[in-house]
Coordinates of C-alpha atoms and ligand atoms in Angstrom, one line a residue:
Chain K
M239 CA 130.2 -165.1 66.6
T240 CA 132.9 -163.7 64.6
E241 CA 135.3 -161.4 66.0
I242 CA 134.3 -157.9 66.4
T243 CA 137.1 -155.6 64.9
N244 CA 135.5 -152.5 64.4
I245 CA 133.1 -150.6 66.7
T246 CA 131.6 -147.4 65.6
I247 CA 130.2 -145.1 68.7
V248 CA 128.0 -142.3 67.4
G249 CA 127.4 -139.7 70.0
A250 CA 130.3 -138.7 72.0
G251 CA 128.4 -137.7 75.1
H252 CA 128.4 -139.4 78.7
G253 CA 126.8 -142.7 77.6
G254 CA 129.4 -143.0 74.3
G255 CA 132.2 -141.9 75.9
T256 CA 131.9 -144.0 79.0
F257 CA 131.4 -146.9 76.4
A258 CA 134.4 -146.6 74.7
A259 CA 136.3 -146.5 77.9
A260 CA 134.4 -149.7 79.1
L261 CA 135.6 -151.6 75.6
R262 CA 139.0 -151.0 76.6
S263 CA 139.1 -151.9 80.2
G264 CA 137.4 -155.0 79.4
G265 CA 140.2 -156.0 76.9
Y266 CA 138.7 -155.0 73.0
T267 CA 141.7 -154.3 71.3
G268 CA 139.9 -153.6 67.9
E269 CA 139.0 -150.4 66.5
I270 CA 136.9 -147.7 68.4
V271 CA 135.7 -144.9 66.4
L272 CA 133.9 -142.5 68.4
I273 CA 131.9 -139.4 66.4
G274 CA 130.2 -136.8 67.8
D275 CA 128.6 -133.3 66.6
E276 CA 129.7 -131.3 69.8
P277 CA 133.2 -130.2 69.4
H278 CA 134.5 -131.7 72.6
I279 CA 135.6 -134.6 73.9
P280 CA 133.2 -136.5 76.3
Y281 CA 131.8 -134.7 79.0
Q282 CA 129.5 -134.8 82.1
R283 CA 126.2 -132.9 81.6
P284 CA 125.3 -132.9 85.4
P285 CA 127.4 -130.1 86.6
L286 CA 125.5 -127.6 83.5
S287 CA 122.7 -126.7 85.4
K288 CA 125.0 -126.8 89.0
D289 CA 128.4 -126.2 89.7
Y290 CA 129.9 -125.3 86.2
L291 CA 126.9 -122.8 86.1
K292 CA 128.1 -121.1 89.1
D293 CA 131.7 -121.2 88.2
A294 CA 132.6 -124.0 90.5
A295 CA 133.7 -126.4 88.2
S296 CA 136.2 -126.3 85.1
F297 CA 135.2 -127.5 81.8
Q298 CA 138.3 -130.0 82.3
Q299 CA 136.5 -131.3 85.5
L300 CA 133.6 -132.2 83.3
Q301 CA 135.8 -134.5 81.0
L302 CA 135.2 -138.0 81.4
K303 CA 138.8 -138.6 80.6
P304 CA 141.4 -136.3 79.4
E305 CA 142.1 -135.7 75.9
Q306 CA 145.2 -137.7 76.0
Y307 CA 143.1 -140.7 76.9
Y308 CA 141.9 -141.3 73.2
L309 CA 145.3 -141.0 72.1
D310 CA 146.9 -143.7 74.2
Q311 CA 144.0 -146.0 74.0
H312 CA 143.6 -145.7 70.1
V313 CA 140.1 -144.4 70.4
S314 CA 139.6 -142.2 67.0
T315 CA 137.4 -139.5 67.6
H316 CA 135.8 -137.4 65.0
L317 CA 134.5 -134.1 67.0
G318 CA 132.1 -131.6 65.6
S319 CA 130.9 -134.2 63.1
R320 CA 127.0 -135.1 62.6
V321 CA 126.4 -138.4 61.4
E322 CA 123.8 -138.1 58.8
S323 CA 122.4 -141.5 57.7
I324 CA 123.2 -145.1 58.4
G325 CA 122.9 -147.8 55.5
P326 CA 122.2 -151.2 57.6
A327 CA 122.5 -152.9 54.4
A328 CA 126.2 -151.6 53.3
K329 CA 127.0 -151.3 57.0
S330 CA 128.1 -147.7 56.8
I331 CA 127.4 -144.4 57.9
T332 CA 127.7 -141.0 56.1
L333 CA 129.0 -137.9 58.0
E334 CA 128.1 -134.6 57.3
G335 CA 130.1 -133.1 54.3
G336 CA 129.8 -136.7 52.6
L337 CA 132.6 -138.7 54.4
S338 CA 131.3 -142.5 54.2
L339 CA 132.7 -145.1 56.5
T340 CA 132.0 -148.4 57.3
Y341 CA 131.5 -150.3 60.7
G342 CA 131.3 -154.0 62.1
V343 CA 129.2 -153.1 65.0
L344 CA 127.2 -149.3 65.3
V345 CA 126.6 -148.0 68.5
L346 CA 124.0 -145.0 68.5
A347 CA 124.4 -142.9 71.5
T348 CA 123.0 -139.7 70.5
G349 CA 121.4 -138.7 73.6
S350 CA 118.1 -136.4 73.7
R351 CA 117.6 -132.6 73.5
P352 CA 115.2 -130.1 75.1
R353 CA 111.6 -130.3 73.7
R354 CA 110.9 -127.0 71.9
I355 CA 107.5 -125.4 72.1
P356 CA 106.0 -123.5 69.3
L357 CA 105.3 -120.4 71.5
P358 CA 104.7 -117.2 70.1
G359 CA 108.2 -115.0 70.8
V360 CA 110.4 -118.3 71.2
D361 CA 112.7 -116.6 68.7
L362 CA 113.4 -113.6 70.7
K363 CA 117.0 -113.0 72.0
G364 CA 117.5 -114.0 75.6
I365 CA 115.6 -117.7 75.5
H366 CA 118.2 -120.4 76.4
E367 CA 117.6 -124.2 76.4
L368 CA 120.3 -126.1 78.4
R369 CA 121.8 -129.2 77.3
T370 CA 125.5 -128.6 76.1
I371 CA 128.6 -126.8 77.3
A372 CA 127.7 -123.9 74.7
D373 CA 124.2 -123.4 76.0
A374 CA 125.9 -123.3 79.5
D375 CA 128.3 -120.8 78.4
A376 CA 125.6 -119.0 77.2
L377 CA 123.6 -118.9 80.2
K378 CA 126.6 -118.1 82.5
P379 CA 126.9 -114.1 82.3
I380 CA 123.2 -113.8 82.5
M381 CA 123.2 -115.6 85.7
Q382 CA 126.2 -113.7 87.3
D383 CA 124.5 -110.5 86.3
G384 CA 122.2 -110.7 89.2
K385 CA 119.2 -111.0 86.7
R386 CA 115.9 -112.3 86.9
I387 CA 115.6 -115.8 85.1
A388 CA 112.4 -117.3 83.9
L389 CA 112.3 -121.2 83.8
I390 CA 109.6 -122.5 81.9
G391 CA 109.0 -126.0 83.2
G392 CA 109.5 -127.0 86.7
G393 CA 111.4 -130.0 86.2
Y394 CA 114.9 -131.1 87.8
I395 CA 116.5 -128.8 85.3
G396 CA 114.2 -125.8 85.6
L397 CA 115.0 -126.0 89.9
E398 CA 118.4 -126.7 89.3
V399 CA 119.0 -123.6 87.7
A400 CA 117.1 -121.4 90.0
A401 CA 119.0 -122.8 92.7
S402 CA 122.1 -121.9 90.9
A403 CA 120.7 -118.3 90.2
I404 CA 119.7 -117.6 93.8
G405 CA 123.5 -119.0 94.4
L406 CA 124.5 -116.0 92.6
G407 CA 122.7 -113.2 93.5
G408 CA 120.1 -113.6 90.7
G409 CA 116.5 -113.7 90.4
A410 CA 114.2 -116.8 89.4
V411 CA 110.8 -117.5 88.7
V412 CA 109.5 -121.2 87.9
I413 CA 106.6 -121.3 85.6
E414 CA 104.9 -125.1 85.4
R415 CA 101.4 -126.1 83.9
E416 CA 101.1 -128.9 86.4
A417 CA 99.6 -128.5 89.8
R418 CA 103.2 -128.8 91.3
V419 CA 106.9 -128.8 90.3
L420 CA 108.5 -132.4 89.2
A421 CA 105.0 -133.8 89.1
R422 CA 106.0 -136.4 86.5
V423 CA 108.9 -137.5 88.5
A424 CA 108.7 -136.7 92.0
S425 CA 106.1 -137.6 94.6
E426 CA 103.8 -135.2 95.9
P427 CA 105.5 -135.1 99.6
L428 CA 109.0 -134.2 97.6
S429 CA 107.3 -132.0 95.3
N430 CA 105.9 -130.2 98.1
F431 CA 108.7 -129.9 99.9
L432 CA 110.9 -128.4 97.2
Q433 CA 108.6 -125.8 96.5
D434 CA 108.3 -124.2 99.8
F435 CA 112.3 -124.4 100.1
H436 CA 112.6 -122.4 96.8
R437 CA 110.1 -120.3 98.1
A438 CA 111.8 -119.4 101.2
K439 CA 115.1 -119.0 99.0
G440 CA 113.0 -116.4 96.9
V441 CA 112.5 -118.1 94.1
E442 CA 109.1 -117.3 92.8
I443 CA 107.1 -120.7 91.9
L444 CA 104.0 -120.3 89.9
V445 CA 101.9 -123.8 89.1
D446 CA 99.0 -124.4 87.3
S447 CA 100.2 -121.9 85.0
Q448 CA 100.1 -122.2 81.2
V449 CA 102.6 -120.2 79.3
T450 CA 101.1 -118.9 75.9
A451 CA 103.7 -116.6 74.6
L452 CA 107.0 -114.6 75.5
E453 CA 107.0 -111.0 75.0
G454 CA 110.0 -108.9 73.7
D455 CA 111.1 -105.1 73.8
V456 CA 111.9 -103.1 70.9
E457 CA 115.5 -104.8 70.8
G458 CA 114.1 -108.0 70.5
F459 CA 115.1 -109.2 74.0
V460 CA 112.5 -111.2 76.1
K461 CA 111.1 -109.1 79.1
A462 CA 108.0 -111.2 79.7
V463 CA 106.2 -114.4 80.1
L464 CA 102.4 -114.4 79.0
L465 CA 100.3 -117.0 80.9
S466 CA 96.9 -117.8 79.6
D467 CA 94.9 -116.1 82.7
G468 CA 96.4 -113.1 81.4
R469 CA 99.4 -112.5 84.0
R470 CA 102.8 -111.1 82.5
I471 CA 105.5 -112.6 84.6
P472 CA 108.9 -109.7 83.9
C473 CA 111.7 -111.7 83.4
D474 CA 115.4 -110.6 81.9
A475 CA 115.8 -114.0 80.2
A476 CA 114.0 -117.2 79.9
L477 CA 115.1 -121.0 79.8
L478 CA 113.0 -123.6 78.0
C479 CA 112.9 -126.6 80.0
V480 CA 110.1 -128.7 79.5
G481 CA 111.6 -132.1 79.2
G482 CA 113.7 -134.0 76.2
V483 CA 113.1 -135.8 73.2
P484 CA 115.0 -138.6 71.9
N485 CA 117.6 -137.9 69.2
D486 CA 116.2 -141.4 67.4
E487 CA 115.8 -139.6 63.8
L488 CA 119.2 -141.3 62.4
A489 CA 117.5 -144.7 63.7
K490 CA 114.3 -143.9 62.4
G491 CA 116.1 -143.2 59.1
A492 CA 117.5 -146.8 59.0
G493 CA 114.2 -148.6 59.5
L494 CA 115.3 -149.4 63.3
A495 CA 112.2 -150.1 65.6
C496 CA 111.3 -146.9 67.6
D497 CA 108.7 -146.4 70.0
G498 CA 109.6 -142.7 71.5
G499 CA 113.1 -143.8 71.7
I500 CA 115.0 -146.3 70.0
V501 CA 113.6 -149.9 71.3
V502 CA 116.8 -152.2 72.4
D503 CA 116.7 -155.5 74.4
L504 CA 118.6 -156.1 77.4
S505 CA 121.6 -156.4 75.7
G506 CA 121.1 -153.0 74.3
R507 CA 120.5 -154.6 70.9
T508 CA 118.1 -152.6 68.2
S509 CA 115.8 -154.1 65.7
D510 CA 119.0 -154.9 63.8
P511 CA 121.5 -157.4 65.1
S512 CA 124.4 -155.0 64.1
I513 CA 123.1 -152.0 65.9
F514 CA 123.1 -151.4 69.6
A515 CA 121.8 -148.3 71.7
L516 CA 122.3 -146.8 74.6
G517 CA 121.3 -143.6 77.0
D518 CA 118.6 -141.1 76.8
V519 CA 118.1 -142.2 73.2
T520 CA 116.7 -145.7 73.7
R521 CA 113.5 -147.3 75.2
R522 CA 114.7 -150.3 77.3
P523 CA 113.3 -153.0 79.5
L524 CA 113.5 -152.9 83.0
P525 CA 114.1 -156.4 84.4
L526 CA 113.2 -155.3 88.1
Y527 CA 110.2 -153.9 86.9
D528 CA 108.6 -157.0 84.8
D529 CA 110.5 -156.1 81.9
Q530 CA 108.3 -152.8 81.4
M531 CA 109.9 -150.7 78.8
F532 CA 110.8 -147.0 79.8
R533 CA 113.0 -144.1 78.0
L534 CA 114.9 -142.8 81.0
E535 CA 117.0 -139.6 81.2
S536 CA 119.9 -140.4 83.5
V537 CA 123.6 -140.9 83.6
P538 CA 123.0 -144.1 85.5
N539 CA 120.7 -145.8 83.0
A540 CA 123.5 -144.7 80.1
L541 CA 126.3 -146.2 82.3
E542 CA 124.4 -149.4 83.0
Q543 CA 123.3 -150.2 79.4
G544 CA 126.9 -149.3 78.2
K545 CA 127.9 -152.4 80.5
Q546 CA 125.1 -154.4 79.1
I547 CA 126.5 -153.8 75.6
A548 CA 130.3 -154.4 76.3
A549 CA 129.4 -157.5 78.0
E550 CA 127.7 -158.5 74.8
L551 CA 130.3 -158.0 72.5
L552 CA 133.0 -159.0 74.3
G553 CA 131.0 -162.5 75.2
K554 CA 131.0 -161.8 78.8
P555 CA 128.2 -163.0 80.9
A556 CA 125.1 -160.1 81.0
P557 CA 125.7 -158.1 84.2
A558 CA 123.0 -158.3 86.7
A559 CA 120.5 -156.1 86.8
E560 CA 120.9 -152.3 88.3
V561 CA 118.5 -150.5 90.3
Q562 CA 117.8 -147.1 88.6
W563 CA 118.9 -144.1 90.4
F564 CA 119.3 -140.4 90.0
W565 CA 120.3 -137.3 92.0
S566 CA 120.0 -133.7 92.1
N567 CA 122.0 -130.7 94.1
Q568 CA 120.0 -127.6 95.0
Y569 CA 121.3 -125.4 97.2
D570 CA 122.9 -127.4 100.3
L571 CA 120.1 -130.1 99.6
K572 CA 121.1 -133.3 97.9
I573 CA 118.1 -135.3 96.3
Q574 CA 118.9 -139.1 95.6
I575 CA 116.3 -141.5 94.3
A576 CA 116.5 -145.1 94.0
G577 CA 114.1 -147.1 92.0
L578 CA 110.8 -146.3 90.4
P579 CA 107.6 -146.4 92.5
L580 CA 105.8 -148.1 89.7
G581 CA 103.0 -150.1 91.3
A582 CA 103.6 -148.6 94.6
D583 CA 100.5 -149.1 96.9
R584 CA 101.9 -147.7 100.0
R585 CA 103.9 -144.3 101.1
I586 CA 105.7 -144.0 104.2
V587 CA 107.7 -140.9 105.0
R588 CA 111.0 -141.6 107.2
G589 CA 112.2 -138.7 109.4
N590 CA 110.7 -135.3 109.1
P591 CA 110.6 -132.9 106.0
D592 CA 110.7 -130.2 108.5
D593 CA 114.2 -130.9 109.3
G594 CA 115.3 -130.6 105.5
K595 CA 116.1 -134.7 106.3
F596 CA 113.6 -136.9 105.2
S597 CA 113.3 -140.2 102.9
V598 CA 109.9 -140.9 101.1
C599 CA 109.9 -144.8 100.8
H600 CA 107.3 -146.3 98.6
L601 CA 106.2 -149.9 98.7
A602 CA 104.0 -152.5 97.0
G603 CA 103.0 -154.3 100.1
S604 CA 105.7 -155.0 102.5
R605 CA 108.0 -155.0 99.5
L606 CA 110.5 -151.5 98.7
L607 CA 110.4 -150.4 95.3
C608 CA 111.7 -146.6 95.3
V609 CA 113.0 -144.2 98.0
E610 CA 113.3 -140.6 97.6
A611 CA 116.1 -139.5 100.0
V612 CA 116.7 -135.8 100.9
N613 CA 120.0 -135.1 102.2
S614 CA 119.6 -138.9 104.0
P615 CA 122.2 -140.7 101.9
A616 CA 122.3 -144.1 104.2
D617 CA 118.8 -144.2 103.2
F618 CA 119.8 -143.9 99.5
L619 CA 122.2 -146.2 99.4
G620 CA 120.4 -148.6 101.8
A621 CA 117.3 -148.6 99.2
K622 CA 119.9 -148.9 96.3
A623 CA 120.8 -152.4 97.9
L624 CA 117.4 -153.3 99.4
I625 CA 115.5 -152.9 96.1
G626 CA 117.3 -155.4 93.9
Q627 CA 116.9 -158.2 96.6
K628 CA 113.4 -157.6 97.1
P629 CA 113.1 -158.5 100.5
A630 CA 109.6 -158.0 103.0
M631 CA 110.0 -154.7 104.9
D632 CA 109.0 -154.3 108.5
L633 CA 106.9 -151.0 108.2
D634 CA 107.0 -150.3 111.6
K635 CA 111.0 -150.1 111.2
V636 CA 110.7 -148.3 107.9
A637 CA 108.8 -145.7 109.5
D638 CA 111.3 -144.9 112.0
S639 CA 114.4 -143.0 111.3
A640 CA 116.5 -144.0 114.2
I641 CA 117.0 -147.7 112.5
A642 CA 119.2 -148.1 109.7
L643 CA 117.3 -148.5 106.3
K644 CA 119.1 -151.8 105.5
A645 CA 118.3 -153.2 109.2
A646 CA 114.4 -152.6 108.4
I647 CA 114.3 -156.2 107.0
L648 CA 111.7 -158.5 108.0
S649 CA 113.3 -161.1 109.9
G650 CA 112.5 -164.8 109.9
Chain U
M158 CA 152.6 -131.6 92.1
P159 CA 152.2 -134.2 94.9
K160 CA 152.6 -137.4 94.3
I161 CA 149.6 -140.5 95.0
T162 CA 149.7 -144.0 95.2
Y163 CA 146.5 -146.0 94.0
V164 CA 146.8 -149.6 95.1
T165 CA 144.2 -152.1 93.8
F166 CA 142.4 -155.1 95.8
D167 CA 145.0 -157.2 94.7
N168 CA 147.8 -155.1 95.5
I169 CA 149.2 -153.4 92.2
S170 CA 150.4 -150.1 93.0
T171 CA 150.4 -146.9 90.7
T172 CA 152.0 -143.8 91.4
V173 CA 150.9 -140.7 89.7
E174 CA 151.1 -137.0 89.7
V175 CA 147.7 -135.3 91.2
A176 CA 147.2 -131.6 90.6
N177 CA 146.8 -129.4 93.7
K178 CA 142.8 -128.7 94.1
S179 CA 141.6 -131.3 92.0
S180 CA 140.3 -134.5 93.8
V181 CA 141.9 -138.1 94.6
M182 CA 139.1 -139.0 92.5
D183 CA 140.1 -136.7 89.7
G184 CA 143.8 -138.1 89.5
A185 CA 142.4 -141.7 88.9
K186 CA 140.0 -140.8 86.3
N187 CA 142.6 -138.9 84.8
H188 CA 145.4 -141.6 84.7
G189 CA 143.4 -144.3 83.5
I190 CA 143.4 -146.1 87.0
D191 CA 140.5 -148.3 87.1
G192 CA 138.5 -149.2 90.8
I193 CA 137.0 -145.9 91.2
A194 CA 134.2 -146.0 88.6
A195 CA 133.2 -142.2 90.2
D196 CA 129.3 -142.4 88.5
C197 CA 128.5 -139.3 89.8
G198 CA 131.2 -137.6 88.7
G199 CA 132.4 -136.2 91.9
A200 CA 128.9 -135.3 93.3
C201 CA 129.2 -137.0 96.3
A202 CA 126.3 -138.8 95.6
C203 CA 127.3 -142.6 94.4
A204 CA 130.0 -143.6 97.0
T205 CA 131.4 -145.4 93.8
C206 CA 134.6 -143.7 94.3
H207 CA 135.3 -145.2 97.9
V208 CA 138.9 -145.9 99.2
Y209 CA 140.8 -146.6 102.1
V210 CA 143.2 -144.0 102.9
D211 CA 146.5 -144.9 104.4
D212 CA 147.2 -144.4 108.2
A213 CA 149.7 -142.0 108.1
F214 CA 147.2 -140.0 106.2
V215 CA 144.1 -139.9 108.1
A216 CA 144.6 -136.8 110.2
K217 CA 145.8 -134.9 107.2
I218 CA 142.7 -134.9 105.6
P219 CA 139.8 -132.7 106.2
A220 CA 136.7 -134.4 108.0
A221 CA 134.3 -135.9 106.2
T222 CA 130.7 -134.1 105.7
D223 CA 127.5 -135.6 107.0
M224 CA 126.7 -136.4 103.6
E225 CA 130.1 -138.6 103.1
L226 CA 129.5 -139.9 106.3
G227 CA 126.0 -141.0 105.5
L228 CA 127.1 -142.8 102.2
L229 CA 129.9 -144.3 104.0
D230 CA 127.4 -145.3 106.9
A231 CA 125.5 -147.6 104.1
V232 CA 128.8 -149.0 101.9
G233 CA 129.3 -152.6 102.6
D234 CA 132.8 -152.7 103.2
R235 CA 133.2 -149.8 105.7
R236 CA 136.5 -149.5 107.6
P237 CA 137.9 -147.2 110.1
T238 CA 139.9 -145.3 107.0
S239 CA 137.1 -145.3 104.5
R240 CA 136.5 -142.0 102.5
L241 CA 135.1 -141.0 99.3
S242 CA 138.0 -140.1 97.2
C243 CA 136.2 -137.4 95.1
Q244 CA 136.1 -135.3 98.8
I245 CA 139.6 -135.4 99.0
T246 CA 141.3 -132.4 97.6
V247 CA 145.0 -132.7 96.8
G248 CA 147.5 -130.2 98.5
P249 CA 150.9 -130.1 99.1
E250 CA 149.9 -132.3 102.6
L251 CA 148.8 -135.1 101.2
D252 CA 152.3 -135.6 98.8
G253 CA 153.1 -139.3 98.9
L254 CA 149.3 -140.0 100.1
V255 CA 148.6 -143.8 99.4
V256 CA 144.8 -145.1 98.9
H257 CA 143.7 -148.7 98.7
M258 CA 140.5 -149.6 96.5
P259 CA 137.9 -151.9 97.8
E260 CA 137.6 -155.1 96.1
S261 CA 133.8 -154.6 95.6
Q262 CA 134.8 -151.8 92.5
Y263 CA 136.1 -153.9 90.6
S264 CA 133.3 -155.8 88.3
Ligands
FAD105 C1 121.7 -129.7 82.8 C2 121.6 -131.3 82.9 C3 121.5 -131.5 84.2 C4 121.5 -133.1 84.2 N1 121.6 -133.6 86.0 C5 122.0 -134.8 85.7 C6 121.9 -135.3 87.1 O1 121.8 -134.8 88.2 N2 122.1 -136.8 87.3 C7 121.7 -137.5 86.2 O2 121.9 -139.0 86.1 N3 121.5 -137.2 84.8 C8 121.6 -135.9 84.7 N4 121.1 -135.3 83.7 C9 120.9 -136.4 82.4 C10 122.3 -137.2 82.1 O3 123.3 -135.5 81.6 C11 121.9 -137.5 80.5 O4 121.2 -138.6 80.9 C12 123.5 -138.5 80.1 O5 124.0 -137.3 79.3 C13 122.6 -139.3 79.1 O6 123.9 -139.6 78.1 P1 123.5 -139.7 76.7 O7 125.0 -140.7 76.3 O8 122.4 -140.9 76.3 O9 123.6 -138.5 76.2 P2 124.5 -137.2 75.8 O10 125.2 -137.1 76.7 O11 123.6 -136.1 75.5 O12 125.6 -137.7 74.4 C14 124.8 -137.7 73.1 C15 125.8 -136.9 72.5 O13 125.3 -137.2 71.0 C16 125.7 -136.0 70.1 N5 124.4 -136.5 68.7 C17 123.6 -136.5 68.8 N6 122.9 -137.0 67.0 C18 124.5 -136.9 66.5 C19 124.7 -137.2 65.6 N7 123.9 -137.6 64.4 N8 126.0 -137.5 65.0 C20 126.8 -137.3 65.7 N9 126.7 -136.4 67.2 C21 125.2 -136.9 67.4 C22 125.1 -135.0 70.9 O14 125.2 -133.9 70.4 C23 125.5 -135.2 72.3 O15 126.9 -134.8 71.9 C24 121.4 -134.1 83.1 C25 121.5 -133.4 81.7 C26 121.5 -132.1 81.6 C27 121.2 -131.5 80.3
FES106 S1 132.3 -140.0 93.0 FE1 130.3 -140.1 93.2 S2 130.5 -140.2 95.7 FE2 132.6 -139.9 94.8

């Protein structure tokens, strides 16, 4: 392989920022150009629905690295600049305003954005989405005024914002189309537990509820959410949080293979050998699940792919496959999930949800595939270590929360 | 500002000033010290910010929460002085703190 001297990263978010740092700590001394359309150095998004919204964390604490890092490490940043197109034949990109740059290797880390639903009234004032620090700053004053916010979509972001609103003395109503919150991303016991917990904290949770329109007052401020069964749910603001869509338009425009996300292999390579992609924007194989292809929206996913690409570009051995994981904080609950329950045929609950401390273990036969842990950090970390090793588990021990999960392996 | 010394598993020390009220993990992040990956950014969710605290300082740091203890229970290389550095808030009493990073955090 000829030596790489110019790596250009499009998207200065969590994945792009960490990847740039991984190149430097991996010994790469060539040029790194980091381009992002937000006017900020890379920062973490998870606190946007949690501590940052509650004013318990500052923007500086959210930054992945301090400003000085990019100067010291010679990472050239172009912030507040959007990349408009890629010319794969000339290995060039064009920025908003017309500036054109060439690259040796291009890494697309453009992330995802909140899905917009074409509802009547969606352009009213007081209707928000939450992806960026600017979005969070717009949302903060509403939450702090003790107003009632309607969360349209009962996913993790909706539930986290509901918890933050309650923490700030406001009110929240979660409106979910499916029969339970987190229907796509959590098991029934976890969904049920969280619904009960939120309700006990004063959140109204409406399931099987289809939003048909948003209603405003004479000044054009949202005042209510209208449902298909005729109900009218009053609110002072609404957050659209019905999932994300990949920012893969640039890649499509360049003719890269996309399938609901940019298709990459285990080294992060796209269908163009000089273009790589990572994070929320990709559809990637998962080696622990027979290389099935997934588009995941999580920090650990973006970090793992960054390591895969850095290893590939720096000529290092490919890193071992990581167990996917995710976390969420709501009130004093910490939810940590290791693995994915793909192909699971057995479910064992360790501990008792009534104690606010339990884990839902998903297995295929005796093989552990996924653990959803609530305030059970040792189960989570134990599972994270075990799932990749694929040992046979002793099901009786798995069911006994007095026995550490990592000790629940079948002996002999 | 309190001075904190970070020691790698192969005994390379770096001493830096860390702002009061930030965490020992933040100090490493802001000074480009490797060995504290902090994948969850300080949410006490990942245990990739594990450190061994110098004996002299163990008693000066408030006790770990159940969440931190639970994560520490499951790390492979736990010692009596193990802490998660994102959960240690820096204050004047920690001036001179020395923390060691476990070998497993270098890859
Ligand atoms: C409120 C919230 C809470 C979350 N909580 C958690 C959590 O608890 N745990 C967890 O694991 N994950 C969480 N996530 C998900 C996590 O933040 C994402 O998975 C992660 O940010 C993905 O990183 P990325 O680099 O792929 O995308 P991003 O961090 O979104 O970065 C992409 C960047 O590229 C920019 N960009 C896009 N197109 C262009 C272009 N053409 N030119 C220039 N720049 C462009 C975008 O503006 C953005 O700045 C949360 C996300 C949100 C929004
Ligand atoms: S940074 Fe994740 S637990 Fe400390």
